[in-house]
mmCIF file of C-alpha atoms in Angstrom:
data_model
loop_
_atom_site.group_PDB
_atom_site.id
_atom_site.type_symbol
_atom_site.label_atom_id
_atom_site.label_comp_id
_atom_site.label_asym_id
_atom_site.label_seq_id
_atom_site.Cartn_x
_atom_site.Cartn_y
_atom_site.Cartn_z
ATOM 1 C CA UNK A 1 9.110 3.468 -21.337
ATOM 2 C CA UNK A 2 11.637 5.525 -19.079
ATOM 3 C CA UNK A 3 10.911 9.195 -18.245
ATOM 4 C CA UNK A 4 13.463 11.623 -19.149
ATOM 5 C CA UNK A 5 16.155 12.721 -16.673
ATOM 6 C CA UNK A 6 15.973 16.518 -17.648
ATOM 7 C CA UNK A 7 13.524 18.828 -15.739
ATOM 8 C CA UNK A 8 13.556 22.429 -15.840
ATOM 9 C CA UNK A 9 16.974 22.982 -16.955
ATOM 10 C CA UNK A 10 18.244 20.928 -13.625
ATOM 11 C CA UNK A 11 20.825 18.106 -14.628
ATOM 12 C CA UNK A 12 20.416 14.664 -12.909
ATOM 13 C CA UNK A 13 23.344 12.907 -12.836
ATOM 14 C CA UNK A 14 24.314 9.621 -11.417
ATOM 15 C CA UNK A 15 26.500 9.566 -8.197
ATOM 16 C CA UNK A 16 28.125 6.140 -7.072
ATOM 17 C CA UNK A 17 26.800 4.949 -3.768
ATOM 18 C CA UNK A 18 29.840 5.209 -1.397
ATOM 19 C CA UNK A 19 31.773 2.282 -1.610
ATOM 20 C CA UNK A 20 30.166 1.102 -4.656
ATOM 21 C CA UNK A 21 29.950 1.875 -8.514
ATOM 22 C CA UNK A 22 27.488 3.093 -10.288
ATOM 23 C CA UNK A 23 24.317 1.111 -11.040
ATOM 24 C CA UNK A 24 24.285 -0.237 -14.454
ATOM 25 C CA UNK A 25 21.649 1.069 -16.823
ATOM 26 C CA UNK A 26 18.300 -0.909 -16.524
ATOM 27 C CA UNK A 27 17.908 -3.823 -19.479
ATOM 28 C CA UNK A 28 15.888 -2.171 -22.179
ATOM 29 C CA UNK A 29 14.402 -5.553 -22.622
ATOM 30 C CA UNK A 30 12.997 -6.054 -19.164
ATOM 31 C CA UNK A 31 10.059 -3.763 -17.762
ATOM 32 C CA UNK A 32 11.027 -1.042 -15.794
ATOM 33 C CA UNK A 33 10.356 -1.566 -12.059
ATOM 34 C CA UNK A 34 7.601 0.536 -10.684
ATOM 35 C CA UNK A 35 8.360 2.797 -7.719
ATOM 36 C CA UNK A 36 6.247 1.341 -5.428
ATOM 37 C CA UNK A 37 7.850 -2.042 -6.065
ATOM 38 C CA UNK A 38 11.509 -0.261 -5.605
ATOM 39 C CA UNK A 39 11.077 2.026 -2.503
ATOM 40 C CA UNK A 40 8.012 0.583 -0.241
ATOM 41 C CA UNK A 41 10.044 -1.131 2.647
ATOM 42 C CA UNK A 42 9.015 -2.266 6.370
ATOM 43 C CA UNK A 43 8.754 1.357 7.611
ATOM 44 C CA UNK A 44 6.834 2.823 4.722
ATOM 45 C CA UNK A 45 2.988 3.052 4.418
ATOM 46 C CA UNK A 46 2.163 0.452 2.045
ATOM 47 C CA UNK A 47 -1.469 0.849 1.990
ATOM 48 C CA UNK A 48 -2.603 4.298 0.041
ATOM 49 C CA UNK A 49 -6.018 5.028 1.189
ATOM 50 C CA UNK A 50 -8.185 8.099 -0.056
ATOM 51 C CA UNK A 51 -7.324 11.018 2.448
ATOM 52 C CA UNK A 52 -11.062 11.314 3.556
ATOM 53 C CA UNK A 53 -13.145 8.562 5.044
ATOM 54 C CA UNK A 54 -16.852 10.118 5.047
ATOM 55 C CA UNK A 55 -19.700 8.752 7.700
ATOM 56 C CA UNK A 56 -23.266 8.111 7.417
ATOM 57 C CA UNK A 57 -25.861 6.243 9.060
ATOM 58 C CA UNK A 58 -29.300 7.385 7.903
ATOM 59 C CA UNK A 59 -30.598 5.670 4.732
ATOM 60 C CA UNK A 60 -31.335 8.789 2.902
ATOM 61 C CA UNK A 61 -27.796 10.201 3.889
ATOM 62 C CA UNK A 62 -26.112 6.907 2.999
ATOM 63 C CA UNK A 63 -27.305 6.925 -0.265
ATOM 64 C CA UNK A 64 -26.492 10.659 -0.998
ATOM 65 C CA UNK A 65 -23.115 9.830 0.062
ATOM 66 C CA UNK A 66 -22.763 7.100 -2.550
ATOM 67 C CA UNK A 67 -24.153 9.269 -5.128
ATOM 68 C CA UNK A 68 -21.848 12.095 -4.109
ATOM 69 C CA UNK A 69 -18.425 9.779 -4.374
ATOM 70 C CA UNK A 70 -19.512 8.915 -7.676
ATOM 71 C CA UNK A 71 -19.906 12.518 -8.792
ATOM 72 C CA UNK A 72 -16.712 13.243 -7.390
ATOM 73 C CA UNK A 73 -14.690 10.360 -8.912
ATOM 74 C CA UNK A 74 -15.855 11.727 -12.290
ATOM 75 C CA UNK A 75 -14.885 15.053 -11.251
ATOM 76 C CA UNK A 76 -11.230 14.304 -9.909
ATOM 77 C CA UNK A 77 -10.712 11.113 -12.307
ATOM 78 C CA UNK A 78 -9.968 8.949 -9.175
ATOM 79 C CA UNK A 79 -12.036 8.120 -6.140
ATOM 80 C CA UNK A 80 -11.021 10.828 -3.282
ATOM 81 C CA UNK A 81 -13.232 9.561 -0.242
ATOM 82 C CA UNK A 82 -14.434 6.094 1.126
ATOM 83 C CA UNK A 83 -17.948 6.099 2.179
ATOM 84 C CA UNK A 84 -18.510 4.199 5.578
ATOM 85 C CA UNK A 85 -21.780 3.059 6.089
ATOM 86 C CA UNK A 86 -22.541 3.191 9.593
ATOM 87 C CA UNK A 87 -24.239 0.862 11.871
ATOM 88 C CA UNK A 88 -22.581 1.700 15.430
ATOM 89 C CA UNK A 89 -24.702 5.047 15.626
ATOM 90 C CA UNK A 90 -26.631 4.570 12.636
ATOM 91 C CA UNK A 91 -29.183 1.932 13.414
ATOM 92 C CA UNK A 92 -32.159 2.517 15.446
ATOM 93 C CA UNK A 93 -32.221 0.662 18.676
ATOM 94 C CA UNK A 94 -34.192 -2.857 18.159
ATOM 95 C CA UNK A 95 -33.682 -2.498 14.224
ATOM 96 C CA UNK A 96 -30.283 -3.708 14.129
ATOM 97 C CA UNK A 97 -30.550 -6.510 11.977
ATOM 98 C CA UNK A 98 -32.626 -4.787 9.459
ATOM 99 C CA UNK A 99 -30.140 -1.886 9.260
ATOM 100 C CA UNK A 100 -27.516 -4.537 8.749
ATOM 101 C CA UNK A 101 -29.531 -5.742 5.896
ATOM 102 C CA UNK A 102 -29.768 -2.329 4.277
ATOM 103 C CA UNK A 103 -26.062 -1.465 4.666
ATOM 104 C CA UNK A 104 -25.417 -4.798 2.887
ATOM 105 C CA UNK A 105 -27.970 -4.050 0.190
ATOM 106 C CA UNK A 106 -26.189 -0.563 -0.490
ATOM 107 C CA UNK A 107 -22.915 -2.088 -0.800
ATOM 108 C CA UNK A 108 -24.226 -4.600 -3.303
ATOM 109 C CA UNK A 109 -25.751 -1.888 -5.501
ATOM 110 C CA UNK A 110 -23.058 0.604 -5.374
ATOM 111 C CA UNK A 111 -21.204 1.669 -8.371
ATOM 112 C CA UNK A 112 -18.758 -0.977 -9.540
ATOM 113 C CA UNK A 113 -15.506 1.286 -8.852
ATOM 114 C CA UNK A 114 -17.338 2.493 -5.517
ATOM 115 C CA UNK A 115 -15.149 2.438 -2.350
ATOM 116 C CA UNK A 116 -17.606 1.344 0.475
ATOM 117 C CA UNK A 117 -16.882 0.154 4.116
ATOM 118 C CA UNK A 118 -19.147 -0.375 6.895
ATOM 119 C CA UNK A 119 -18.555 0.124 10.429
ATOM 120 C CA UNK A 120 -19.998 -2.634 12.590
ATOM 121 C CA UNK A 121 -21.045 -2.354 16.136
ATOM 122 C CA UNK A 122 -18.225 -3.296 18.826
ATOM 123 C CA UNK A 123 -17.165 -6.927 19.364
ATOM 124 C CA UNK A 124 -18.683 -6.664 22.860
ATOM 125 C CA UNK A 125 -22.211 -5.594 21.603
ATOM 126 C CA UNK A 126 -24.972 -8.126 21.001
ATOM 127 C CA UNK A 127 -25.237 -7.042 17.508
ATOM 128 C CA UNK A 128 -21.702 -7.561 16.374
ATOM 129 C CA UNK A 129 -22.004 -10.986 15.251
ATOM 130 C CA UNK A 130 -25.089 -10.599 13.031
ATOM 131 C CA UNK A 131 -23.532 -7.285 11.516
ATOM 132 C CA UNK A 132 -20.436 -8.989 10.575
ATOM 133 C CA UNK A 133 -22.194 -11.887 9.283
ATOM 134 C CA UNK A 134 -25.142 -10.087 7.387
ATOM 135 C CA UNK A 135 -22.724 -7.299 5.679
ATOM 136 C CA UNK A 136 -19.484 -9.075 5.305
ATOM 137 C CA UNK A 137 -21.269 -12.480 4.555
ATOM 138 C CA UNK A 138 -23.521 -10.867 1.567
ATOM 139 C CA UNK A 139 -21.500 -7.839 0.534
ATOM 140 C CA UNK A 140 -17.745 -8.665 1.584
ATOM 141 C CA UNK A 141 -16.540 -8.811 -1.848
ATOM 142 C CA UNK A 142 -18.002 -5.410 -2.339
ATOM 143 C CA UNK A 143 -16.329 -3.864 0.658
ATOM 144 C CA UNK A 144 -12.878 -2.016 1.003
ATOM 145 C CA UNK A 145 -12.569 -2.539 4.739
ATOM 146 C CA UNK A 146 -14.681 -3.137 7.831
ATOM 147 C CA UNK A 147 -14.505 -0.213 10.605
ATOM 148 C CA UNK A 148 -14.248 -1.860 14.287
ATOM 149 C CA UNK A 149 -15.095 0.454 17.095
ATOM 150 C CA UNK A 150 -13.958 0.573 20.395
ATOM 151 C CA UNK A 151 -11.106 -1.554 19.808
ATOM 152 C CA UNK A 152 -9.394 -1.859 23.486
ATOM 153 C CA UNK A 153 -6.417 -4.651 22.635
ATOM 154 C CA UNK A 154 -5.291 -7.187 19.997
ATOM 155 C CA UNK A 155 -7.815 -9.748 21.357
ATOM 156 C CA UNK A 156 -10.727 -7.635 20.011
ATOM 157 C CA UNK A 157 -8.973 -7.583 16.833
ATOM 158 C CA UNK A 158 -8.639 -11.270 16.862
ATOM 159 C CA UNK A 159 -12.365 -11.447 17.563
ATOM 160 C CA UNK A 160 -13.266 -9.392 14.527
ATOM 161 C CA UNK A 161 -10.844 -11.683 12.284
ATOM 162 C CA UNK A 162 -12.557 -14.774 13.250
ATOM 163 C CA UNK A 163 -15.926 -13.254 12.454
ATOM 164 C CA UNK A 164 -14.917 -12.398 9.054
ATOM 165 C CA UNK A 165 -13.196 -15.732 8.655
ATOM 166 C CA UNK A 166 -16.759 -17.386 9.675
ATOM 167 C CA UNK A 167 -18.684 -15.254 7.036
ATOM 168 C CA UNK A 168 -16.081 -15.976 4.284
ATOM 169 C CA UNK A 169 -14.493 -12.600 4.378
ATOM 170 C CA UNK A 170 -11.051 -13.386 5.276
ATOM 171 C CA UNK A 171 -9.579 -11.168 3.082
ATOM 172 C CA UNK A 172 -11.342 -7.632 4.208
ATOM 173 C CA UNK A 173 -8.938 -5.334 5.892
ATOM 174 C CA UNK A 174 -9.836 -4.382 9.499
ATOM 175 C CA UNK A 175 -9.822 -0.656 10.438
ATOM 176 C CA UNK A 176 -9.739 0.020 14.409
ATOM 177 C CA UNK A 177 -11.297 2.983 16.139
ATOM 178 C CA UNK A 178 -9.268 3.612 19.329
ATOM 179 C CA UNK A 179 -11.475 5.326 21.819
ATOM 180 C CA UNK A 180 -10.114 4.950 25.633
ATOM 181 C CA UNK A 181 -6.561 5.298 27.252
ATOM 182 C CA UNK A 182 -6.283 1.987 27.610
ATOM 183 C CA UNK A 183 -6.278 1.426 23.902
ATOM 184 C CA UNK A 184 -4.210 4.256 23.246
ATOM 185 C CA UNK A 185 -1.479 2.206 25.554
ATOM 186 C CA UNK A 186 -1.824 -0.861 23.364
ATOM 187 C CA UNK A 187 -2.018 1.492 20.180
ATOM 188 C CA UNK A 188 1.585 0.058 18.995
ATOM 189 C CA UNK A 189 0.339 -3.699 19.668
ATOM 190 C CA UNK A 190 -2.896 -3.024 17.516
ATOM 191 C CA UNK A 191 -1.245 -1.472 14.925
ATOM 192 C CA UNK A 192 1.200 -4.545 14.421
ATOM 193 C CA UNK A 193 -1.763 -6.873 13.397
ATOM 194 C CA UNK A 194 -1.156 -7.708 9.846
ATOM 195 C CA UNK A 195 -5.095 -7.569 9.256
ATOM 196 C CA UNK A 196 -5.200 -4.072 10.542
ATOM 197 C CA UNK A 197 -5.016 -1.481 7.845
ATOM 198 C CA UNK A 198 -5.699 1.551 9.817
ATOM 199 C CA UNK A 199 -6.306 3.167 13.117
ATOM 200 C CA UNK A 200 -8.565 6.003 13.639
ATOM 201 C CA UNK A 201 -8.768 8.369 17.161
ATOM 202 C CA UNK A 202 -12.343 8.482 18.470
ATOM 203 C CA UNK A 203 -12.155 11.788 20.154
ATOM 204 C CA UNK A 204 -15.676 12.067 21.975
ATOM 205 C CA UNK A 205 -15.292 8.700 23.547
ATOM 206 C CA UNK A 206 -11.862 9.170 24.578
ATOM 207 C CA UNK A 207 -12.687 12.651 26.305
ATOM 208 C CA UNK A 208 -15.608 11.257 27.957
ATOM 209 C CA UNK A 209 -13.683 8.314 29.344
ATOM 210 C CA UNK A 210 -11.680 10.836 31.509
ATOM 211 C CA UNK A 211 -14.620 11.207 33.865
ATOM 212 C CA UNK A 212 -14.481 15.028 33.762
ATOM 213 C CA UNK A 213 -10.659 15.374 33.686
ATOM 214 C CA UNK A 214 -10.570 16.828 30.482
ATOM 215 C CA UNK A 215 -13.031 19.825 29.977
ATOM 216 C CA UNK A 216 -15.516 19.947 27.077
ATOM 217 C CA UNK A 217 -13.146 22.564 25.240
ATOM 218 C CA UNK A 218 -11.159 19.344 24.494
ATOM 219 C CA UNK A 219 -13.526 18.060 22.070
ATOM 220 C CA UNK A 220 -13.947 21.355 20.134
ATOM 221 C CA UNK A 221 -12.127 21.684 16.848
ATOM 222 C CA UNK A 222 -9.665 24.057 18.447
ATOM 223 C CA UNK A 223 -9.422 22.442 21.952
ATOM 224 C CA UNK A 224 -8.642 18.993 20.618
ATOM 225 C CA UNK A 225 -5.340 20.558 19.474
ATOM 226 C CA UNK A 226 -4.451 22.129 22.818
ATOM 227 C CA UNK A 227 -5.319 19.767 25.821
ATOM 228 C CA UNK A 228 -1.905 17.786 26.288
ATOM 229 C CA UNK A 229 -3.690 14.442 27.002
ATOM 230 C CA UNK A 230 -5.765 14.760 23.698
ATOM 231 C CA UNK A 231 -2.609 15.650 21.702
ATOM 232 C CA UNK A 232 -0.527 12.958 23.382
ATOM 233 C CA UNK A 233 -3.373 10.325 22.307
ATOM 234 C CA UNK A 234 -3.101 11.271 18.675
ATOM 235 C CA UNK A 235 0.616 11.359 18.454
ATOM 236 C CA UNK A 236 0.849 7.858 20.154
ATOM 237 C CA UNK A 237 -1.811 6.794 17.548
ATOM 238 C CA UNK A 238 0.073 8.140 14.663
ATOM 239 C CA UNK A 239 3.495 7.002 15.829
ATOM 240 C CA UNK A 240 2.051 3.429 15.980
ATOM 241 C CA UNK A 241 0.697 3.674 12.578
ATOM 242 C CA UNK A 242 3.988 4.979 11.055
ATOM 243 C CA UNK A 243 6.043 2.433 13.139
ATOM 244 C CA UNK A 244 3.844 -0.620 11.218
ATOM 245 C CA UNK A 245 3.201 1.262 7.756
ATOM 246 C CA UNK A 246 -0.384 1.415 8.875
ATOM 247 C CA UNK A 247 -2.783 4.644 7.862
ATOM 248 C CA UNK A 248 -3.467 7.159 10.905
ATOM 249 C CA UNK A 249 -7.116 8.365 10.484
ATOM 250 C CA UNK A 250 -8.118 11.401 12.403
ATOM 251 C CA UNK A 251 -11.007 12.196 14.401
ATOM 252 C CA UNK A 252 -14.122 14.419 13.548
ATOM 253 C CA UNK A 253 -14.635 17.997 13.718
ATOM 254 C CA UNK A 254 -18.174 18.423 15.082
ATOM 255 C CA UNK A 255 -18.663 22.059 13.949
ATOM 256 C CA UNK A 256 -19.578 20.743 10.636
ATOM 257 C CA UNK A 257 -20.912 24.076 9.298
ATOM 258 C CA UNK A 258 -17.547 26.010 10.073
ATOM 259 C CA UNK A 259 -15.409 25.509 6.970
ATOM 260 C CA UNK A 260 -12.956 27.795 8.457
ATOM 261 C CA UNK A 261 -12.629 25.610 11.739
ATOM 262 C CA UNK A 262 -12.723 22.115 9.282
ATOM 263 C CA UNK A 263 -10.122 23.768 7.410
ATOM 264 C CA UNK A 264 -7.701 24.578 10.219
ATOM 265 C CA UNK A 265 -8.147 21.089 11.899
ATOM 266 C CA UNK A 266 -7.349 19.305 8.850
ATOM 267 C CA UNK A 267 -4.310 21.307 8.037
ATOM 268 C CA UNK A 268 -3.041 20.700 11.857
ATOM 269 C CA UNK A 269 -4.072 17.106 11.757
ATOM 270 C CA UNK A 270 -1.879 16.471 8.411
ATOM 271 C CA UNK A 271 0.805 18.969 8.762
ATOM 272 C CA UNK A 272 1.536 18.792 12.701
ATOM 273 C CA UNK A 273 0.427 15.399 13.929
ATOM 274 C CA UNK A 274 1.131 12.698 10.961
ATOM 275 C CA UNK A 275 -2.005 12.079 9.747
ATOM 276 C CA UNK A 276 -2.584 11.178 6.431
ATOM 277 C CA UNK A 277 -6.499 10.282 6.387
ATOM 278 C CA UNK A 278 -9.411 12.075 8.350
ATOM 279 C CA UNK A 279 -12.971 11.688 9.115
ATOM 280 C CA UNK A 280 -16.125 13.675 7.521
ATOM 281 C CA UNK A 281 -19.419 13.276 9.194
ATOM 282 C CA UNK A 282 -20.974 15.946 6.297
ATOM 283 C CA UNK A 283 -20.643 16.273 2.778
ATOM 284 C CA UNK A 284 -19.396 20.055 3.297
ATOM 285 C CA UNK A 285 -16.212 18.595 5.298
ATOM 286 C CA UNK A 286 -14.961 16.557 2.188
ATOM 287 C CA UNK A 287 -13.424 19.278 0.173
ATOM 288 C CA UNK A 288 -11.835 21.139 2.936
ATOM 289 C CA UNK A 289 -10.229 17.755 4.000
ATOM 290 C CA UNK A 290 -8.956 17.242 0.326
ATOM 291 C CA UNK A 291 -7.427 20.631 0.226
ATOM 292 C CA UNK A 292 -5.812 20.397 3.541
ATOM 293 C CA UNK A 293 -4.188 16.895 2.825
ATOM 294 C CA UNK A 294 -3.163 17.439 -0.542
ATOM 295 C CA UNK A 295 0.801 18.661 -1.320
ATOM 296 C CA UNK A 296 1.147 22.115 -2.817
ATOM 297 C CA UNK A 297 1.650 22.168 -6.385
ATOM 298 C CA UNK A 298 5.403 23.028 -6.125
ATOM 299 C CA UNK A 299 6.011 20.251 -3.855
ATOM 300 C CA UNK A 300 4.390 17.797 -6.738
ATOM 301 C CA UNK A 301 6.373 19.369 -9.484
ATOM 302 C CA UNK A 302 9.635 18.621 -7.721
ATOM 303 C CA UNK A 303 8.753 15.448 -6.721
ATOM 304 C CA UNK A 304 7.792 14.396 -10.172
ATOM 305 C CA UNK A 305 11.133 15.625 -11.447
ATOM 306 C CA UNK A 306 13.007 13.742 -8.743
ATOM 307 C CA UNK A 307 11.255 10.317 -8.982
ATOM 308 C CA UNK A 308 11.864 10.764 -13.043
ATOM 309 C CA UNK A 309 15.475 11.503 -12.905
ATOM 310 C CA UNK A 310 15.772 8.637 -10.176
ATOM 311 C CA UNK A 311 14.022 6.100 -12.480
ATOM 312 C CA UNK A 312 16.048 7.283 -15.165
ATOM 313 C CA UNK A 313 19.104 6.261 -13.014
ATOM 314 C CA UNK A 314 17.684 2.807 -12.160
ATOM 315 C CA UNK A 315 17.185 3.943 -8.526
ATOM 316 C CA UNK A 316 20.958 4.724 -7.976
ATOM 317 C CA UNK A 317 21.773 7.684 -5.951
ATOM 318 C CA UNK A 318 21.610 11.208 -8.258
ATOM 319 C CA UNK A 319 22.493 14.917 -7.702
ATOM 320 C CA UNK A 320 19.299 17.121 -8.399
ATOM 321 C CA UNK A 321 19.327 20.707 -8.169
ATOM 322 C CA UNK A 322 22.927 20.634 -6.392
ATOM 323 C CA UNK A 323 21.676 18.106 -3.409
ATOM 324 C CA UNK A 324 22.249 14.443 -3.125
ATOM 325 C CA UNK A 325 19.342 12.209 -3.545
ATOM 326 C CA UNK A 326 19.037 8.351 -2.894
ATOM 327 C CA UNK A 327 16.304 5.774 -2.249
ATOM 328 C CA UNK A 328 15.653 7.431 1.532
ATOM 329 C CA UNK A 329 14.557 10.661 -0.258
ATOM 330 C CA UNK A 330 13.139 9.077 -3.042
ATOM 331 C CA UNK A 331 10.481 7.146 -0.824
ATOM 332 C CA UNK A 332 9.513 10.934 0.517
ATOM 333 C CA UNK A 333 9.004 12.189 -2.821
ATOM 334 C CA UNK A 334 7.266 9.191 -4.044
ATOM 335 C CA UNK A 335 4.675 9.395 -1.284
ATOM 336 C CA UNK A 336 4.092 13.083 -2.042
ATOM 337 C CA UNK A 337 2.908 11.854 -5.597
ATOM 338 C CA UNK A 338 0.660 9.163 -4.100
ATOM 339 C CA UNK A 339 -0.823 11.621 -1.895
ATOM 340 C CA UNK A 340 -1.306 14.029 -4.896
ATOM 341 C CA UNK A 341 -3.129 11.329 -6.801
ATOM 342 C CA UNK A 342 -5.190 10.347 -3.865
ATOM 343 C CA UNK A 343 -6.629 13.720 -3.545
ATOM 344 C CA UNK A 344 -7.501 14.224 -7.065
ATOM 345 C CA UNK A 345 -4.496 16.789 -7.875
ATOM 346 C CA UNK A 346 -3.294 16.864 -11.625
ATOM 347 C CA UNK A 347 0.013 15.186 -12.083
ATOM 348 C CA UNK A 348 2.761 16.387 -13.963
ATOM 349 C CA UNK A 349 3.493 14.569 -17.447
ATOM 350 C CA UNK A 350 6.515 12.422 -16.085
ATOM 351 C CA UNK A 351 4.632 11.199 -13.412
ATOM 352 C CA UNK A 352 1.273 10.347 -14.801
ATOM 353 C CA UNK A 353 2.153 6.791 -16.359
ATOM 354 C CA UNK A 354 3.349 5.551 -13.112
ATOM 355 C CA UNK A 355 -0.474 5.709 -11.875
ATOM 356 C CA UNK A 356 -1.659 3.905 -15.174
ATOM 357 C CA UNK A 357 0.855 1.202 -14.868
ATOM 358 C CA UNK A 358 0.576 -1.977 -12.703
ATOM 359 C CA UNK A 359 2.656 -2.757 -9.839
ATOM 360 C CA UNK A 360 3.250 -5.567 -7.529
ATOM 361 C CA UNK A 361 2.907 -3.385 -4.608
ATOM 362 C CA UNK A 362 -0.149 -2.789 -2.382
ATOM 363 C CA UNK A 363 -2.102 -0.050 -3.460
ATOM 364 C CA UNK A 364 -5.602 0.437 -2.089
ATOM 365 C CA UNK A 365 -6.763 3.871 -3.763
#
């Protein structure tokens, strides 16, 4: 069913593209194309992930994280954060095999609609191969992605890809953690790999890799937005992701009891540095991330009206509120709606049916 073109008294009218006539009306006998199928191109992010990625590695906390995810999915009507079960920092030394078995079991026993991921050891670590074989081999069909830390080059991605193929989990998306100056330098090449879905910035290891050249303040919630080398690295990673339609994921804030600092960092990451996702390491950080990354209600309302009017015009250019809009701006406003949906915001009636209807576009949320 086509949405109405009228919204709050603003007239939506077809405007022919330069050198062309107006597009013919969409055939009533054929289903209306979904905005994802019409608007998402090579330069657009085509995988829509929850804006928060929550990490836990101790068994009790992993179980609580999965329980909290289920509770908040009920509250918001959609899964608003991923749970990443951590082997790299969570596995006790000498008990890595047991920890991998635990992670696989937790993923297998998670709720059917849960979004569960696993962070394995780095490809150069002795436990990497067993991590992937155990977790992806036994529970790959239940995982939403595999996080690979300390990725230095595309060669590391290829090694992870081969390990997933050996575990019969070749379909599993790969997320990578960029943690060194050399990896930042190669971030565009890494982001270009088709199996890579998201790049995350590893703040602590990045600062430590500079051998004291970056002061400890550069790891703080405020200092990481002030030191030029740290800010440059964040911008490079975000730019690499957007160049290849991947998801840039911002680093942690270690001051997990400081809600104000968390909110400020998440806001700057999303509004200034181009990040569309962020790590949480404590349950108290999840809601501030959701709030910071969610669009304002006014922006959601305007986006809903413009997309409804555009769909009614079969995606031809329109005049709306005294401004010309075409597919370039439609893409922007559609992604506002995607972000609203992924953060659990209530969508206006003209936009709701788009998120109930199937599409051929890639959707991960």
